[in-house]
Amino acid sequence: MLVYPSGVDASSSALRFPTQQLRRHRRAIGSRWRRLSAGRQALLTLAHLRVGPACAQLAAGFGVGTTTAYRYVTEAVDLLAALAPSLADAVRTVSVKAYLILDGTLLPIDRIAADRPF
């Protein structure tokens, strides 16, 4: 297995917020010891959400088991999802806005392969 360092382009506030949420959660459930700190778990989760590598690759990069990496990502995503507004709140907010972007997913395409700009 090859392990290599990688970079994730995210702001420090994007890492700070989930770290704070994970610390609060760990205090609330009384977790005494974890393999990764809350900051490293937040970084693991951001790497998974940003780049989307397999849990085995993330696990190797962070020095934890595959199951542990999956569990850490799932725990952090569940915490962040609990903070999201409900569908009713989102529709109420949208009703006063001028426009709405439903999905910001970018699909990879290859239009320049035929030497045409579009």
Coordinates of N, CA, C and O in Angstrom, one line a residue:
M1 N 0.8 -1.2 0.0 CA 0.0 0.0 0.0 C 0.9 1.2 0.0 O 1.8 1.3 0.8
L2 N 0.6 2.2 -0.9 CA 1.3 3.4 -0.9 C 0.5 4.5 -0.1 O -0.7 4.7 -0.3
V3 N 1.2 5.2 0.7 CA 0.6 6.3 1.5 C 1.3 7.6 1.1 O 2.6 7.6 1.0
Y4 N 0.6 8.6 0.8 CA 1.2 9.9 0.3 C 0.5 11.0 1.0 O -0.7 11.0 1.3
P5 N 1.2 12.1 1.2 CA 0.5 13.3 1.8 C -0.3 14.0 0.7 O 0.0 13.9 -0.4
S6 N -1.4 14.6 1.2 CA -2.3 15.3 0.2 C -2.7 16.6 0.8 O -2.6 16.9 2.0
G7 N -3.2 17.5 0.0 CA -3.7 18.8 0.4 C -5.2 18.9 0.2 O -5.7 18.5 -0.8
V8 N -5.8 19.6 1.1 CA -7.3 19.8 1.0 C -7.4 21.3 1.1 O -7.0 22.0 2.1
D9 N -8.0 22.0 0.0 CA -8.2 23.4 0.1 C -9.5 23.8 0.8 O -10.5 23.7 0.3
A10 N -9.3 24.1 2.1 CA -10.4 24.5 2.9 C -9.9 25.6 3.9 O -8.7 25.6 4.3
S11 N -10.7 26.5 4.3 CA -10.3 27.5 5.2 C -10.2 27.0 6.6 O -10.7 26.0 7.0
S12 N -9.5 27.8 7.5 CA -9.3 27.4 8.8 C -10.7 27.4 9.6 O -10.9 26.6 10.5
S13 N -11.6 28.3 9.2 CA -12.9 28.3 9.9 C -13.7 27.1 9.5 O -14.5 26.6 10.3
A14 N -13.5 26.6 8.3 CA -14.2 25.4 7.9 C -13.7 24.2 8.7 O -14.5 23.2 8.9
L15 N -12.5 24.2 9.2 CA -12.0 23.2 10.1 C -12.4 23.4 11.6 O -12.7 22.5 12.3
R16 N -12.4 24.7 11.9 CA -12.6 25.1 13.3 C -14.1 24.7 13.8 O -14.3 24.2 14.9
F17 N -15.1 25.0 12.9 CA -16.5 24.8 13.3 C -16.7 23.3 13.6 O -17.3 23.0 14.6
P18 N -16.4 22.3 12.7 CA -16.7 20.9 13.0 C -15.9 20.5 14.2 O -16.3 19.6 15.0
T19 N -14.7 21.0 14.4 CA -13.9 20.6 15.5 C -14.6 21.0 16.8 O -14.6 20.2 17.8
Q20 N -15.1 22.2 16.9 CA -15.9 22.6 18.1 C -17.1 21.8 18.3 O -17.4 21.4 19.5
Q21 N -17.8 21.4 17.2 CA -19.0 20.6 17.4 C -18.6 19.2 17.9 O -19.3 18.6 18.7
L22 N -17.5 18.7 17.4 CA -17.1 17.3 17.8 C -16.6 17.4 19.3 O -16.9 16.4 20.0
R23 N -15.9 18.4 19.7 CA -15.5 18.5 21.1 C -16.7 18.6 22.0 O -16.7 17.9 23.1
R24 N -17.7 19.4 21.7 CA -18.9 19.4 22.4 C -19.6 18.1 22.5 O -20.1 17.7 23.6
H25 N -19.7 17.4 21.4 CA -20.3 16.1 21.4 C -19.6 15.1 22.2 O -20.2 14.3 23.0
R26 N -18.3 15.1 22.2 CA -17.5 14.2 23.0 C -17.7 14.4 24.5 O -17.7 13.5 25.2
R27 N -17.7 15.7 24.8 CA -18.0 16.0 26.3 C -19.4 15.6 26.7 O -19.6 15.0 27.8
A28 N -20.4 15.7 25.8 CA -21.7 15.4 26.1 C -21.9 13.9 26.3 O -22.7 13.4 27.2
I29 N -21.2 13.1 25.5 CA -21.4 11.6 25.6 C -20.4 11.0 26.6 O -20.4 9.8 26.9
G30 N -19.4 11.8 27.1 CA -18.5 11.3 28.0 C -17.4 10.5 27.5 O -16.9 9.6 28.1
S31 N -17.0 10.8 26.2 CA -15.9 10.0 25.6 C -14.6 10.4 26.2 O -14.2 11.5 26.3
R32 N -13.9 9.4 26.7 CA -12.6 9.7 27.4 C -11.4 9.6 26.5 O -10.5 10.4 26.7
W33 N -11.4 8.7 25.6 CA -10.2 8.5 24.7 C -10.6 8.2 23.3 O -11.5 7.3 23.1
R34 N -10.0 8.8 22.4 CA -10.2 8.5 20.9 C -8.8 8.4 20.3 O -7.8 9.0 20.7
R35 N -8.7 7.6 19.2 CA -7.5 7.5 18.5 C -7.1 8.8 17.8 O -5.9 9.2 17.8
L36 N -8.0 9.6 17.3 CA -7.8 10.9 16.7 C -8.4 12.0 17.6 O -9.5 11.8 18.2
S37 N -7.7 13.1 17.7 CA -8.3 14.2 18.4 C -9.5 14.8 17.6 O -9.7 14.4 16.4
A38 N -10.3 15.7 18.2 CA -11.4 16.2 17.5 C -11.0 17.0 16.2 O -11.7 16.9 15.2
G39 N -9.9 17.7 16.3 CA -9.4 18.4 15.1 C -9.0 17.5 14.0 O -9.3 17.7 12.8
R40 N -8.3 16.4 14.3 CA -7.9 15.4 13.3 C -9.2 14.7 12.7 O -9.3 14.4 11.5
Q41 N -10.2 14.4 13.6 CA -11.4 13.8 13.1 C -12.1 14.8 12.1 O -12.7 14.4 11.1
A42 N -12.1 16.1 12.5 CA -12.8 17.1 11.6 C -12.0 17.1 10.3 O -12.6 17.2 9.2
L43 N -10.7 17.1 10.3 CA -9.9 17.1 9.1 C -10.2 15.8 8.2 O -10.3 15.9 7.0
L44 N -10.3 14.7 8.9 CA -10.6 13.4 8.2 C -12.0 13.6 7.5 O -12.1 13.2 6.3
T45 N -12.9 14.2 8.2 CA -14.3 14.3 7.6 C -14.3 15.3 6.4 O -14.9 15.1 5.4
L46 N -13.5 16.4 6.6 CA -13.5 17.4 5.5 C -12.8 16.8 4.3 O -13.2 17.0 3.1
A47 N -11.7 16.0 4.5 CA -11.1 15.3 3.4 C -12.0 14.4 2.7 O -12.0 14.3 1.5
H48 N -12.8 13.7 3.4 CA -13.8 12.7 2.8 C -14.8 13.5 2.0 O -15.2 13.1 0.9
L49 N -15.3 14.6 2.6 CA -16.4 15.3 1.9 C -15.9 16.1 0.7 O -16.5 16.2 -0.3
R50 N -14.6 16.6 0.8 CA -14.1 17.4 -0.3 C -13.5 16.6 -1.4 O -13.8 16.8 -2.6
V51 N -12.7 15.5 -1.1 CA -12.1 14.8 -2.1 C -12.8 13.5 -2.4 O -12.8 13.0 -3.5
G52 N -13.4 12.9 -1.4 CA -14.2 11.7 -1.5 C -13.4 10.4 -1.7 O -13.9 9.5 -2.4
P53 N -12.2 10.2 -1.1 CA -11.5 9.0 -1.3 C -12.2 7.9 -0.5 O -13.0 8.1 0.4
A54 N -11.8 6.7 -0.8 CA -12.3 5.5 -0.1 C -11.9 5.6 1.4 O -10.8 6.1 1.7
C55 N -12.6 5.0 2.3 CA -12.3 5.0 3.7 C -11.0 4.3 3.9 O -10.3 4.7 4.9
A56 N -10.6 3.3 3.1 CA -9.4 2.6 3.3 C -8.2 3.6 3.1 O -7.2 3.5 3.8
Q57 N -8.3 4.4 2.1 CA -7.2 5.4 1.8 C -7.1 6.5 2.9 O -6.0 6.8 3.4
L58 N -8.3 6.9 3.4 CA -8.3 7.9 4.5 C -7.7 7.2 5.8 O -7.0 7.9 6.5
A59 N -8.1 6.0 6.0 CA -7.6 5.3 7.2 C -6.1 5.2 7.2 O -5.5 5.4 8.2
A60 N -5.6 4.8 6.1 CA -4.1 4.7 6.0 C -3.4 6.0 6.1 O -2.4 6.1 6.8
G61 N -4.0 7.1 5.6 CA -3.4 8.4 5.7 C -3.4 9.0 7.1 O -2.6 9.7 7.5
F62 N -4.5 8.6 7.9 CA -4.6 9.1 9.2 C -4.2 8.1 10.3 O -4.2 8.4 11.5
G63 N -3.7 7.0 9.9 CA -3.2 6.0 10.8 C -4.2 5.3 11.7 O -4.0 5.0 12.8
V64 N -5.4 5.1 11.2 CA -6.5 4.4 11.9 C -7.0 3.3 11.0 O -6.7 3.2 9.9
G65 N -7.8 2.4 11.6 CA -8.5 1.3 10.9 C -9.6 1.8 10.0 O -10.1 2.9 10.1
T66 N -9.9 1.0 9.0 CA -11.0 1.4 8.0 C -12.3 1.6 8.7 O -13.0 2.6 8.4
T67 N -12.6 0.7 9.6 CA -13.9 0.9 10.4 C -13.9 2.1 11.2 O -14.9 2.8 11.3
T68 N -12.8 2.4 11.8 CA -12.7 3.6 12.7 C -12.9 4.9 11.8 O -13.6 5.8 12.2
A69 N -12.2 4.9 10.6 CA -12.4 6.1 9.7 C -13.8 6.2 9.3 O -14.4 7.4 9.3
Y70 N -14.5 5.1 9.0 CA -15.9 5.2 8.6 C -16.7 5.7 9.7 O -17.6 6.6 9.5
R71 N -16.5 5.2 10.9 CA -17.3 5.6 12.1 C -17.1 7.1 12.4 O -18.0 7.8 12.7
Y72 N -15.8 7.6 12.3 CA -15.5 9.0 12.6 C -16.2 9.9 11.5 O -16.7 10.9 11.9
V73 N -16.1 9.5 10.3 CA -16.8 10.3 9.2 C -18.3 10.4 9.4 O -18.9 11.4 9.4
T74 N -18.9 9.2 9.7 CA -20.3 9.1 9.9 C -20.8 9.9 11.1 O -21.8 10.7 11.1
E75 N -20.0 9.9 12.2 CA -20.3 10.6 13.4 C -20.3 12.1 13.1 O -21.2 12.9 13.5
A76 N -19.3 12.6 12.5 CA -19.1 14.0 12.2 C -20.2 14.5 11.2 O -20.8 15.6 11.4
V77 N -20.5 13.7 10.2 CA -21.5 14.1 9.2 C -22.9 14.2 9.9 O -23.7 15.1 9.6
D78 N -23.2 13.2 10.8 CA -24.4 13.2 11.5 C -24.6 14.5 12.4 O -25.6 15.1 12.5
L79 N -23.5 14.9 13.0 CA -23.5 16.1 13.9 C -23.8 17.3 13.0 O -24.5 18.2 13.4
L80 N -23.1 17.4 11.9 CA -23.3 18.6 11.0 C -24.7 18.6 10.4 O -25.3 19.6 10.2
A81 N -25.2 17.4 10.0 CA -26.6 17.3 9.5 C -27.6 17.7 10.5 O -28.7 18.3 10.1
A82 N -27.4 17.4 11.7 CA -28.4 17.8 12.8 C -28.5 19.3 12.9 O -29.5 19.9 13.3
L83 N -27.5 20.1 12.5 CA -27.5 21.5 12.5 C -28.2 22.2 11.3 O -28.5 23.4 11.3
A84 N -28.4 21.4 10.3 CA -29.0 21.9 9.1 C -30.5 22.2 9.3 O -31.1 21.6 10.1
P85 N -31.1 23.2 8.6 CA -32.5 23.5 8.8 C -33.4 22.4 8.3 O -33.0 21.7 7.3
S86 N -34.6 22.3 8.8 CA -35.5 21.3 8.3 C -36.1 21.8 6.9 O -35.8 22.9 6.5
L87 N -36.7 20.9 6.3 CA -37.3 21.2 4.9 C -38.3 22.4 5.1 O -38.3 23.3 4.2
A88 N -39.1 22.3 6.1 CA -40.1 23.4 6.3 C -39.4 24.8 6.5 O -39.9 25.8 5.9
D89 N -38.4 24.8 7.3 CA -37.6 26.0 7.5 C -37.0 26.5 6.2 O -37.0 27.7 5.9
A90 N -36.4 25.6 5.4 CA -35.8 26.0 4.2 C -36.8 26.6 3.2 O -36.6 27.6 2.6
V91 N -38.0 26.0 3.1 CA -39.0 26.4 2.2 C -39.5 27.8 2.7 O -39.8 28.7 1.8
R92 N -39.6 28.0 4.0 CA -40.1 29.3 4.5 C -39.0 30.4 4.2 O -39.4 31.5 3.8
T93 N -37.8 30.1 4.3 CA -36.7 31.0 4.0 C -36.7 31.3 2.5 O -36.5 32.5 2.1
V94 N -36.9 30.3 1.6 CA -36.8 30.5 0.2 C -38.0 31.3 -0.3 O -37.8 32.0 -1.3
S95 N -39.1 31.3 0.4 CA -40.3 32.0 -0.1 C -40.0 33.5 -0.1 O -40.8 34.2 -0.8
V96 N -39.1 34.0 0.6 CA -38.8 35.5 0.6 C -37.6 35.8 -0.2 O -37.2 37.0 -0.3
K97 N -36.9 34.9 -0.8 CA -35.7 35.1 -1.6 C -36.1 35.3 -3.0 O -37.1 34.9 -3.5
A98 N -35.1 35.8 -3.8 CA -35.3 36.1 -5.2 C -35.1 34.9 -6.0 O -35.7 34.7 -7.1
Y99 N -34.2 34.0 -5.6 CA -33.8 32.8 -6.4 C -33.4 31.7 -5.4 O -33.1 31.9 -4.2
L100 N -33.2 30.5 -6.0 CA -32.9 29.3 -5.2 C -32.0 28.4 -6.0 O -32.3 28.1 -7.1
I101 N -30.9 28.0 -5.4 CA -30.0 27.0 -6.0 C -30.3 25.7 -5.3 O -30.0 25.5 -4.1
L102 N -30.9 24.7 -6.0 CA -31.3 23.5 -5.3 C -30.1 22.5 -5.1 O -30.0 21.9 -4.1
D103 N -29.2 22.4 -6.0 CA -28.1 21.5 -5.9 C -26.8 22.1 -6.5 O -26.9 22.5 -7.6
G104 N -25.8 22.2 -5.7 CA -24.5 22.8 -6.2 C -23.5 21.7 -6.7 O -22.4 22.0 -6.7
T105 N -24.0 20.5 -7.0 CA -23.1 19.5 -7.5 C -22.5 19.8 -8.8 O -23.2 20.1 -9.8
L106 N -21.2 19.7 -8.9 CA -20.5 19.9 -10.2 C -20.2 18.5 -10.8 O -19.6 17.7 -10.1
L107 N -20.6 18.3 -12.0 CA -20.4 17.1 -12.7 C -19.1 17.2 -13.5 O -19.0 18.2 -14.3
P108 N -18.2 16.2 -13.5 CA -17.0 16.3 -14.3 C -17.4 16.0 -15.8 O -18.0 15.1 -16.1
I109 N -16.9 16.9 -16.6 CA -17.2 16.8 -18.1 C -15.9 17.0 -18.8 O -15.0 17.6 -18.3
D110 N -15.8 16.6 -20.0 CA -14.6 16.8 -20.8 C -15.1 17.3 -22.2 O -15.3 16.5 -23.1
R111 N -15.2 18.6 -22.3 CA -15.7 19.2 -23.6 C -14.5 19.7 -24.4 O -14.7 20.0 -25.6
I112 N -13.3 19.8 -23.9 CA -12.2 20.3 -24.6 C -11.4 19.2 -25.3 O -10.5 19.5 -26.1
A113 N -11.7 18.0 -25.1 CA -11.0 16.9 -25.7 C -11.0 17.0 -27.2 O -10.0 16.5 -27.8
A114 N -12.0 17.5 -27.8 CA -12.1 17.5 -29.3 C -11.6 18.9 -29.8 O -11.9 19.2 -31.0
D115 N -10.8 19.6 -29.0 CA -10.2 20.9 -29.4 C -11.3 21.9 -29.8 O -11.0 22.8 -30.6
R116 N -12.4 21.8 -29.1 CA -13.4 22.8 -29.3 C -13.6 23.5 -27.9 O -13.6 22.8 -26.9
P117 N -13.7 24.8 -27.9 CA -13.9 25.5 -26.6 C -15.1 25.2 -25.9 O -15.2 25.4 -24.7
F118 N -16.2 24.7 -26.6 CA -17.4 24.4 -25.9 C -18.2 23.4 -26.7 O -17.9 23.1 -27.8

